[in-house]
Structure formats: C-alpha cells, structure tokens
Coordinates of C-alpha atoms in Angstrom, one line a residue:
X1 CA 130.9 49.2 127.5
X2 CA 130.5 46.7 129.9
X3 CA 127.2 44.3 129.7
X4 CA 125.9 44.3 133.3
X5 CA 123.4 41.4 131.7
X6 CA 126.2 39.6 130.3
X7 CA 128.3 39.8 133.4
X8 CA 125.9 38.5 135.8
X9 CA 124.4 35.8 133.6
X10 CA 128.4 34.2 133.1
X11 CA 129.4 35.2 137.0
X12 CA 125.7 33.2 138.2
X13 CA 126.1 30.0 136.5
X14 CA 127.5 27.2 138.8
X15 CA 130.2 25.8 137.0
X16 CA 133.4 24.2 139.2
X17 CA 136.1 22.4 138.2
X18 CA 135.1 19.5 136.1
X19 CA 131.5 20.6 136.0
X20 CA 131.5 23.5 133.9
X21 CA 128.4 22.7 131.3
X22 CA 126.2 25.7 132.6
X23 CA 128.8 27.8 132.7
X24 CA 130.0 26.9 129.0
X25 CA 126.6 26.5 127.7
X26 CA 125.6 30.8 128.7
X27 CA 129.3 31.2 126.7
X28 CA 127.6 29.7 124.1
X29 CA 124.6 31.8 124.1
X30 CA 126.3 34.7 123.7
X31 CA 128.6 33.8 121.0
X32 CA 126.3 32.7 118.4
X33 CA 125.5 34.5 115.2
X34 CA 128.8 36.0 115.9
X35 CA 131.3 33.2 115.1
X36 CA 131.5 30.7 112.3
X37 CA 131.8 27.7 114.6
X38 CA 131.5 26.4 118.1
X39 CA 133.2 23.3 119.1
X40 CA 134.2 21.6 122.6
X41 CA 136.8 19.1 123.4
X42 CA 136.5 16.1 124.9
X43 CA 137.1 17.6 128.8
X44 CA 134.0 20.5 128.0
X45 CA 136.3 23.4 127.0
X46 CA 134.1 25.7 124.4
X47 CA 136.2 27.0 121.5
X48 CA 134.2 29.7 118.9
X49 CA 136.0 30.7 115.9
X50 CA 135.8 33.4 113.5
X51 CA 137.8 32.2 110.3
X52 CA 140.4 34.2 108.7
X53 CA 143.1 33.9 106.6
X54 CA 146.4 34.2 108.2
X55 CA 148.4 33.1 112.3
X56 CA 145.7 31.6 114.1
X57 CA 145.2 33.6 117.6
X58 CA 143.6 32.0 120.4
X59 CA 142.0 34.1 123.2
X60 CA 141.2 32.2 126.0
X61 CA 139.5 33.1 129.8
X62 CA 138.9 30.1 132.0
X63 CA 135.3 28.8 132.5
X64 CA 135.7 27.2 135.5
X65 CA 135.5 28.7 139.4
X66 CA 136.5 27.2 142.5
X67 CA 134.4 25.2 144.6
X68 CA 134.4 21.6 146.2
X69 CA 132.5 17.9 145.5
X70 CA 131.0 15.6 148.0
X71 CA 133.8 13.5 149.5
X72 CA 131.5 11.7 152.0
X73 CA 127.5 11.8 153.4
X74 CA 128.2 11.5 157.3
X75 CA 126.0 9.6 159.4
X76 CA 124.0 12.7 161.1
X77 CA 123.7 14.4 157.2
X78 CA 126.8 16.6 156.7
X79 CA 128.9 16.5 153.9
X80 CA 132.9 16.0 154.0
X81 CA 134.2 17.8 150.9
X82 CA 136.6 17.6 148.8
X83 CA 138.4 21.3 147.5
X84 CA 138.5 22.5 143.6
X85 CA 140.8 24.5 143.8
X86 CA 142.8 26.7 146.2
X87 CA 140.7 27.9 149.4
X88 CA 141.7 29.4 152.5
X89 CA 139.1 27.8 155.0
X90 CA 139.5 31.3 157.6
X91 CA 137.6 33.1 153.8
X92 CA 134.4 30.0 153.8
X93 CA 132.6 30.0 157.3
X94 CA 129.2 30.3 157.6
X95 CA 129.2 30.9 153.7
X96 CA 126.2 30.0 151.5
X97 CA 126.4 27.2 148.9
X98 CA 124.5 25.3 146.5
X99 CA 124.9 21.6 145.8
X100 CA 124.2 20.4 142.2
X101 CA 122.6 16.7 141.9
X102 CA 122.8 14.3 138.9
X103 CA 118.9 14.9 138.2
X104 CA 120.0 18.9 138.5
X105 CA 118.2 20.1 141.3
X106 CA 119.7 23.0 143.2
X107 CA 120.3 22.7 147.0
X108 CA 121.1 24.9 149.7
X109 CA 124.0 24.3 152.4
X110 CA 125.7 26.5 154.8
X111 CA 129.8 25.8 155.4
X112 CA 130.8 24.8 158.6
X113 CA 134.4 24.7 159.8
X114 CA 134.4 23.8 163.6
X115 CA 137.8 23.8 164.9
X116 CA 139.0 21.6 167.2
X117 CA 139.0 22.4 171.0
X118 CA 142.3 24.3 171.3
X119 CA 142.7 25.6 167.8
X120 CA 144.9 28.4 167.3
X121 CA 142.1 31.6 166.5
X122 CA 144.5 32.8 163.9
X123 CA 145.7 29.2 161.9
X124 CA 143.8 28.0 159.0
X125 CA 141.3 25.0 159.5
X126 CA 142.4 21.8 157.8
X127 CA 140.4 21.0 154.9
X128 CA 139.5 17.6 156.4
X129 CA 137.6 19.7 159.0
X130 CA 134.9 21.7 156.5
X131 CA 131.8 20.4 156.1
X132 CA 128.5 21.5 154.3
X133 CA 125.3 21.7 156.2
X134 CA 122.1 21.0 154.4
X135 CA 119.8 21.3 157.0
X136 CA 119.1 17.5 157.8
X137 CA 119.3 15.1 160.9
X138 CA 120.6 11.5 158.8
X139 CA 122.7 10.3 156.1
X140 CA 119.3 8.9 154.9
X141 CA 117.6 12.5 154.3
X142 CA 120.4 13.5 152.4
X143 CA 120.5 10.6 150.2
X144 CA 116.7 11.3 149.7
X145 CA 117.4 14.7 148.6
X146 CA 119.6 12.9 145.6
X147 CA 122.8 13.5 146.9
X148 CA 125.8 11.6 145.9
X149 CA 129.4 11.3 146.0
X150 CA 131.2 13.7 143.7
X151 CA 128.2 16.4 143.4
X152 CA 129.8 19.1 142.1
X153 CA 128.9 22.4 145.7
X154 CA 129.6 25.7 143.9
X155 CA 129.6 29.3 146.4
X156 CA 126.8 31.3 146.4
X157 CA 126.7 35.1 146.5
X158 CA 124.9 38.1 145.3
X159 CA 125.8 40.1 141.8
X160 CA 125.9 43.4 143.1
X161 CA 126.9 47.0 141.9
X162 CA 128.6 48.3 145.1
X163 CA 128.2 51.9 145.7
X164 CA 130.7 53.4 143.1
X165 CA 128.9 51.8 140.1
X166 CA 132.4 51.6 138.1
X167 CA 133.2 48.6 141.2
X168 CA 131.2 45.3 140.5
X169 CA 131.0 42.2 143.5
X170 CA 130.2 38.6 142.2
X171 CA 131.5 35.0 143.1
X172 CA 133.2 33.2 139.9
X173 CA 134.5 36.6 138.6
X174 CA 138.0 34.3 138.5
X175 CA 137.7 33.5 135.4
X176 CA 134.4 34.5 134.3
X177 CA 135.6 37.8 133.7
X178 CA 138.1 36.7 131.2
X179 CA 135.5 34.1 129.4
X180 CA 133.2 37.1 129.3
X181 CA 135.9 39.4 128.0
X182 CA 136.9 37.0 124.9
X183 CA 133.4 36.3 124.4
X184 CA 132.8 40.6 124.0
X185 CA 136.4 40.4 121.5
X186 CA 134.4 38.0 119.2
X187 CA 131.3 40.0 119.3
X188 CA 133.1 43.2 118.2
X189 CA 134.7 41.5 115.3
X190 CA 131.0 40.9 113.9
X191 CA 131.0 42.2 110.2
X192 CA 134.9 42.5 109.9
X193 CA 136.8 40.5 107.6
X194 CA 140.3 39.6 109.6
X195 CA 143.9 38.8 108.5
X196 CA 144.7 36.4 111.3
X197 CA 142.3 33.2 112.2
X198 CA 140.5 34.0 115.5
X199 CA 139.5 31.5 118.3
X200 CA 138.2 32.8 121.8
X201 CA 138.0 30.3 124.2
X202 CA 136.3 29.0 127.7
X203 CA 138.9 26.6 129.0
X204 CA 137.8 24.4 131.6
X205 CA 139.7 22.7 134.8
X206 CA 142.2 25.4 135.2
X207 CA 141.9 25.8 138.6
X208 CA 142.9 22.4 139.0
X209 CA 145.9 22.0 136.7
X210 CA 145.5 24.6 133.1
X211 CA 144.0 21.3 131.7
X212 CA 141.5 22.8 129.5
X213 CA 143.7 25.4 128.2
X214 CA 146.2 22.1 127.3
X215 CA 143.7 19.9 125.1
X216 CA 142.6 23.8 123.7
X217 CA 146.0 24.4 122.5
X218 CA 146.2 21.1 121.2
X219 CA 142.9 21.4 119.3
X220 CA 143.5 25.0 118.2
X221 CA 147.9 24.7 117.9
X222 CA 147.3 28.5 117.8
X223 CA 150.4 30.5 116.7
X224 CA 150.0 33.5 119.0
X225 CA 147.9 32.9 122.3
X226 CA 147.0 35.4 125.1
X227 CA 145.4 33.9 128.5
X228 CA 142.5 36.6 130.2
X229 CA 142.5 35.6 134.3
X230 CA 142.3 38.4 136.8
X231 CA 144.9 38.8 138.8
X232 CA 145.9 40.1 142.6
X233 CA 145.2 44.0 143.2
X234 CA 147.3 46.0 145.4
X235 CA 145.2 48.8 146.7
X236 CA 143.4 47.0 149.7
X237 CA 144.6 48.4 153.3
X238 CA 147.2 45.3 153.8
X239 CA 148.5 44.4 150.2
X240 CA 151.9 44.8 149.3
X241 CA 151.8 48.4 147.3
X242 CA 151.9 48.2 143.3
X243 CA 150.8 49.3 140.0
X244 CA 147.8 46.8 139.7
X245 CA 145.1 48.0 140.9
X246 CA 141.7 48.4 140.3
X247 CA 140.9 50.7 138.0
X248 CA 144.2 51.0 136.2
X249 CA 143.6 49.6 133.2
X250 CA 144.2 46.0 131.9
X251 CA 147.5 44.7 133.5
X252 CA 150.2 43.0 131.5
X253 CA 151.9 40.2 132.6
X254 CA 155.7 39.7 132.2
X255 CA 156.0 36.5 134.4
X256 CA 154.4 34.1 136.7
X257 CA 155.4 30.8 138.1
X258 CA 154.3 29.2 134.7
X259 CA 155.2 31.4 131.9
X260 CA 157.7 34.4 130.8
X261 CA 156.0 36.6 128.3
X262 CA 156.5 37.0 125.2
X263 CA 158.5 40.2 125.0
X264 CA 157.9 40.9 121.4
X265 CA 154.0 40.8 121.6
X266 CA 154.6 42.6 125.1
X267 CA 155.8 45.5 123.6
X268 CA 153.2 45.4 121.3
X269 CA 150.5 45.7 123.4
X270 CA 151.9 48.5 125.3
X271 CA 152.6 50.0 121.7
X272 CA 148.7 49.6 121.2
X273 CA 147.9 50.8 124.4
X274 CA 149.3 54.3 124.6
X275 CA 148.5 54.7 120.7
X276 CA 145.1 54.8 122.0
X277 CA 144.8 55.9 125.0
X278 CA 143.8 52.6 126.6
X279 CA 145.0 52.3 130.2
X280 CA 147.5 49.8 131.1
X281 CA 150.2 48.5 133.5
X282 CA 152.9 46.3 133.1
X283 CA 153.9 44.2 136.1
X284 CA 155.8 41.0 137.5
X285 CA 153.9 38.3 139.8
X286 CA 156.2 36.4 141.7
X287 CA 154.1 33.4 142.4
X288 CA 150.7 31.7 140.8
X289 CA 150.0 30.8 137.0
X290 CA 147.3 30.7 134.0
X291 CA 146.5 28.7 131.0
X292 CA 149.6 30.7 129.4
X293 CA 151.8 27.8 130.9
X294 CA 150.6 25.4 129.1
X295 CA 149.7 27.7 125.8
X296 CA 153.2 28.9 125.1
X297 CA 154.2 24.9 124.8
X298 CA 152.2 24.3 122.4
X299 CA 153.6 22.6 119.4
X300 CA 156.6 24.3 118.5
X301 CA 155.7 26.9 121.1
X302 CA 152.7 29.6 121.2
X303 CA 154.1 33.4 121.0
X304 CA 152.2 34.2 124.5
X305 CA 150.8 36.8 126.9
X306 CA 149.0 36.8 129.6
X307 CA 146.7 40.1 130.5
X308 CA 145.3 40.5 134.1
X309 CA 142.4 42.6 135.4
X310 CA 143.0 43.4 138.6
X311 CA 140.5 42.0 141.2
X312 CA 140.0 42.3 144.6
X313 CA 139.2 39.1 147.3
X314 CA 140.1 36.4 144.9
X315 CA 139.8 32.8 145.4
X316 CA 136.8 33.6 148.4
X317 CA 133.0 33.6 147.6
X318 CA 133.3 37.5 147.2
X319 CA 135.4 39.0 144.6
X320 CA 135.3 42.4 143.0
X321 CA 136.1 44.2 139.8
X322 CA 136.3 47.7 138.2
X323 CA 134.4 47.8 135.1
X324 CA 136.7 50.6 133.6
X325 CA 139.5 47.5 133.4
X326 CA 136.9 45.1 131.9
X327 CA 136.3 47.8 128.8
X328 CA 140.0 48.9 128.5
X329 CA 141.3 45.1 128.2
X330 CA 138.4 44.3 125.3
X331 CA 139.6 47.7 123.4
X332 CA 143.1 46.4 123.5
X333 CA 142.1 42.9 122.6
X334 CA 139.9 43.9 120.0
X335 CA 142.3 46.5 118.3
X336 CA 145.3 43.9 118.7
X337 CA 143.0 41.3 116.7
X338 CA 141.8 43.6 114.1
X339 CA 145.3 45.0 113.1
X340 CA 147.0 41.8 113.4
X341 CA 148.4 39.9 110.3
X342 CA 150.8 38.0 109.0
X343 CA 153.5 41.1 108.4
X344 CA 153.3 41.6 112.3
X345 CA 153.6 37.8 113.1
X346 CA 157.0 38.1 111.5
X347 CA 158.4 40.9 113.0
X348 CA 157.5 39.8 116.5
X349 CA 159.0 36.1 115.4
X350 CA 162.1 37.9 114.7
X351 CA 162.2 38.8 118.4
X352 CA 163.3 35.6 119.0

C-alpha cells in the first residue's frame, strides 16, 4: 500500500532541473538499510543497488520537476525567468512559488503574466513575458533578500487527499511518483536473495533533455531497463477518449517519440499482470518521451520498457494521481524483479 508519508515527503521537496539535491537527498532517506549501496554521478542522479548475481536491471523514475531559474532582477524587483522544462503560461498565473538562494533560504513569489495591450484572451503568453513577484519595490531589495541569477523558483502547492481518498493532488508528482515507486520496489526486496543485479534510480535533468537517465545507463550499462514517469490520462471532460486512465492500473508503454518497447519484456509484463490479477493497460503515445530513450541505447542496447501511471494536469502546479495505479505498478515491478533471472533474460533476447 501506498505511503501517504512517503508520497508527500518526495512530492514537497523543491528539486527542478539541475537542482535536484533535496529531492535526491529524501530518496536517500528512504532507501537506506534496504540497499547495499548508494552512489551519485557526477550531474546528482542517485543510484541504490541491491547486489545479485545475474542481468543487471535498472529501475529508474526521474527526480526532477519542472520549474524555472532567475534570468534577470529588474529594476522595480521582479524577476524575468528562465523555463525548466515545458510550461504552458495560460496553466501559471497568479500561481505561488518559492525561490531557493545559495545560502538556502526559502522565498515566496507570486507569477505574473501580464499580457500585452491587445493580446488574444485565448493565445499563450510568451515566456519572455512571465515574471515572479516577490513582493518588493527595487532591484536593491531583492538582491538583499540574496537573490541571484540562476536561483533555482520551484511551484508551490498543497499535498492533498481530494475527496475520493483513492485520488491524491500534489505538484512534482511528474516524476516523483516514479522515484517514489522504484524507491518502494527496493524496499520490498528487503530480506530476498535475487537472481538478477538490482539498481533503482532517481535520474535527474530529464525534463530538460533524459540527461540523468544517460550518465545513469552509462554508470549502471544495465542489461534490462524499465523507465517509471506518469503519463497523460484520458478521462478528463476534453481529452481524447482511451484506455489510460486513472485508476486502471499501471499503463504500458509500446512507443513514444523516443523509444519502441521492447516487445519481448512487453509481453512479459502483461504475462505478469493477468497471472496476478494486477491491473494494467497497454497503450501507444503518439508524442512526448522518458529516460527509456536514452536507456535502450545503452551500450550494446538496454532490453527496455517504459510503464506510465496515469495522471491528471501534468506539467502545471497541480497534478493528480490514483493511488490504486501507484500499488498495482510496485506489485508488477516487484514480482517482475523477484522472478527474473538469467533463464528469462534469454528467452526474451531471443525475441530479437
């Protein structure tokens, strides 16, 4: 079952692009005692490990969330910004955010998107025109609040259970959820001894280019990888209608704009799935990608997956989960880990 504590401990951490410590260093906490080893590579990417003998298998959720950096202190106090990631500026106005200094203290700003005089009501505001309020009158006051160019401003929102307990509302669920989710995987193989090498990752930067999950797979040269990253749902009023939706069960990926799966190890998670009872979908997404691009090139090549929870609101401060998906992707990972060994490495090789 789901750790509410857990969730909103990973999902509360401020950790964008490029300035993912906090966010890797609650991973951390709740990894050891149930790993041999924690390492990170040289961009902040955490990798645990659980040693086995046999393929190596690297789970991996990204650690980062989107967000933005100080581009420029104006004259009159605001800050220009500079995006981490992909935003739609009609999802930020008026939206809460707090702004990280070098010494580490916490500020508050407010987004502000003024449009020009003219601007179309229903057109996106160029990025150029977002700025962060902090609640100043000069440059001088912000710069005396320890401000500087590159501070990492992360979104702020509440944790809350909405009122179907089973639905869950956070900012940072992209990818927290999946960090969280290999993070649980490790946990459950306390005690067991395993026939494959096991490394669960938090990949940083991948919001801005999958480059954590590239120096990861170079660390790790994994022979079988799966990436955890939620993934569009398709039950809101205006979506286009599909199988992914919340509450379905974890949702397996055949393509994206980065990867094709694996078919082999696709089949053999749906195998897993319906063998025990663990609600699934399987489903094609006709645009975006995850650390599985850069994964599955690994080397000689990574046998890949990627496995999406469905989520609702994505890439906005606000984003929302069902906690059903959360505990039916961990059983599948953590059956798929325990039962996996060399014999099985084979026969999905010879799929190829």
């Amino acid at each position: 079952m789901a750790n509410l504590e857990m969730l909103e401990a990973f999902c509360q951490a401020d950790g964008v692009s490029g300035y993912e410590k906090e966010a890797t260093r609650v991973m951390k906490s709740y990894l050891e005692g149930y790993c041999d080893e924690i390492q990170y590579d040289y961009l902040g990417s955490l990798v645990a490990h659980k040693k086995g003998v046999g393929p190596k298998v690297l789970l991996t959720g990204h650690i980062d969330e989107i967000g933005f950096c100080v581009k420029e202190i104006t004259e009159d106090g605001y800050l220009r910004v500079h995006p981490l990631g992909g935003w739609n500026t009609r999802n930020m106005m008026a939206e809460p955010v707090t702004i990280t200094t070098r010494e580490g203290k916490k500020l508050p700003g407010i987004i502000g998107t003024d449009p020009k005089p003219g601007w179309p009501r229903d057109k996106a505001i160029p990025m150029e025109d977002v700025y962060v309020d902090l609640g100043v009158a000069s440059k001088q006051e912000a710069l005396d609040l320890g401000i500087h160019i590159g501070d990492p401003i992360t979104p702020k929102a509440e944790f809350m259970v909405m009122n179907n307990p089973k639905y869950v509302n956070a900012k940072a669920w992209d990818d927290r959820v999946g960090a969280a989710i290999v993070t649980d995987v490790m946990r459950n193989m306390a005690g067991k001894t395993l026939a494959c090498d096991l490394y669960c990752a938090g990949t940083v930067q991948e919001e801005v280019g999958c480059r954590g999950a590239k120096t990861v797979g170079q660390m790790v040269m994994p022979d079988l990888s799966i990436a955890i990253d939620v993934g569009g749902d398709s039950d809101t009023p205006n979506a286009p209608k599909g199988k992914a939706v919340l509450g379905s069960g974890a949702a397996l990926c055949v393509r994206d704009n980065s990867f094709i799966a694996h078919y082999g190890l696709l089949w053999h998670m749906e195998k897993i799935c319906e063998e025990h009872q663990i609600p699934y979908t399987t489903y094609v997404l006709g645009y975006g990608g995850t650390d599985s691009g850069e994964m599955s090139k690994v080397g000689a090549g990574s046998i890949n997956l990627t496995i999406s929870i469905p989520s609702r609101h994505i890439h906005s401060h606000n984003s929302m989960i069902h906690l059903d998906d959360y505990d039916a992707i961990v059983a599948l990972l953590s059956e798929f880990v325990k039962t996996f060994d060399q014999s099985v490495f084979e026969k999905l090789k010879e799929c190829k």
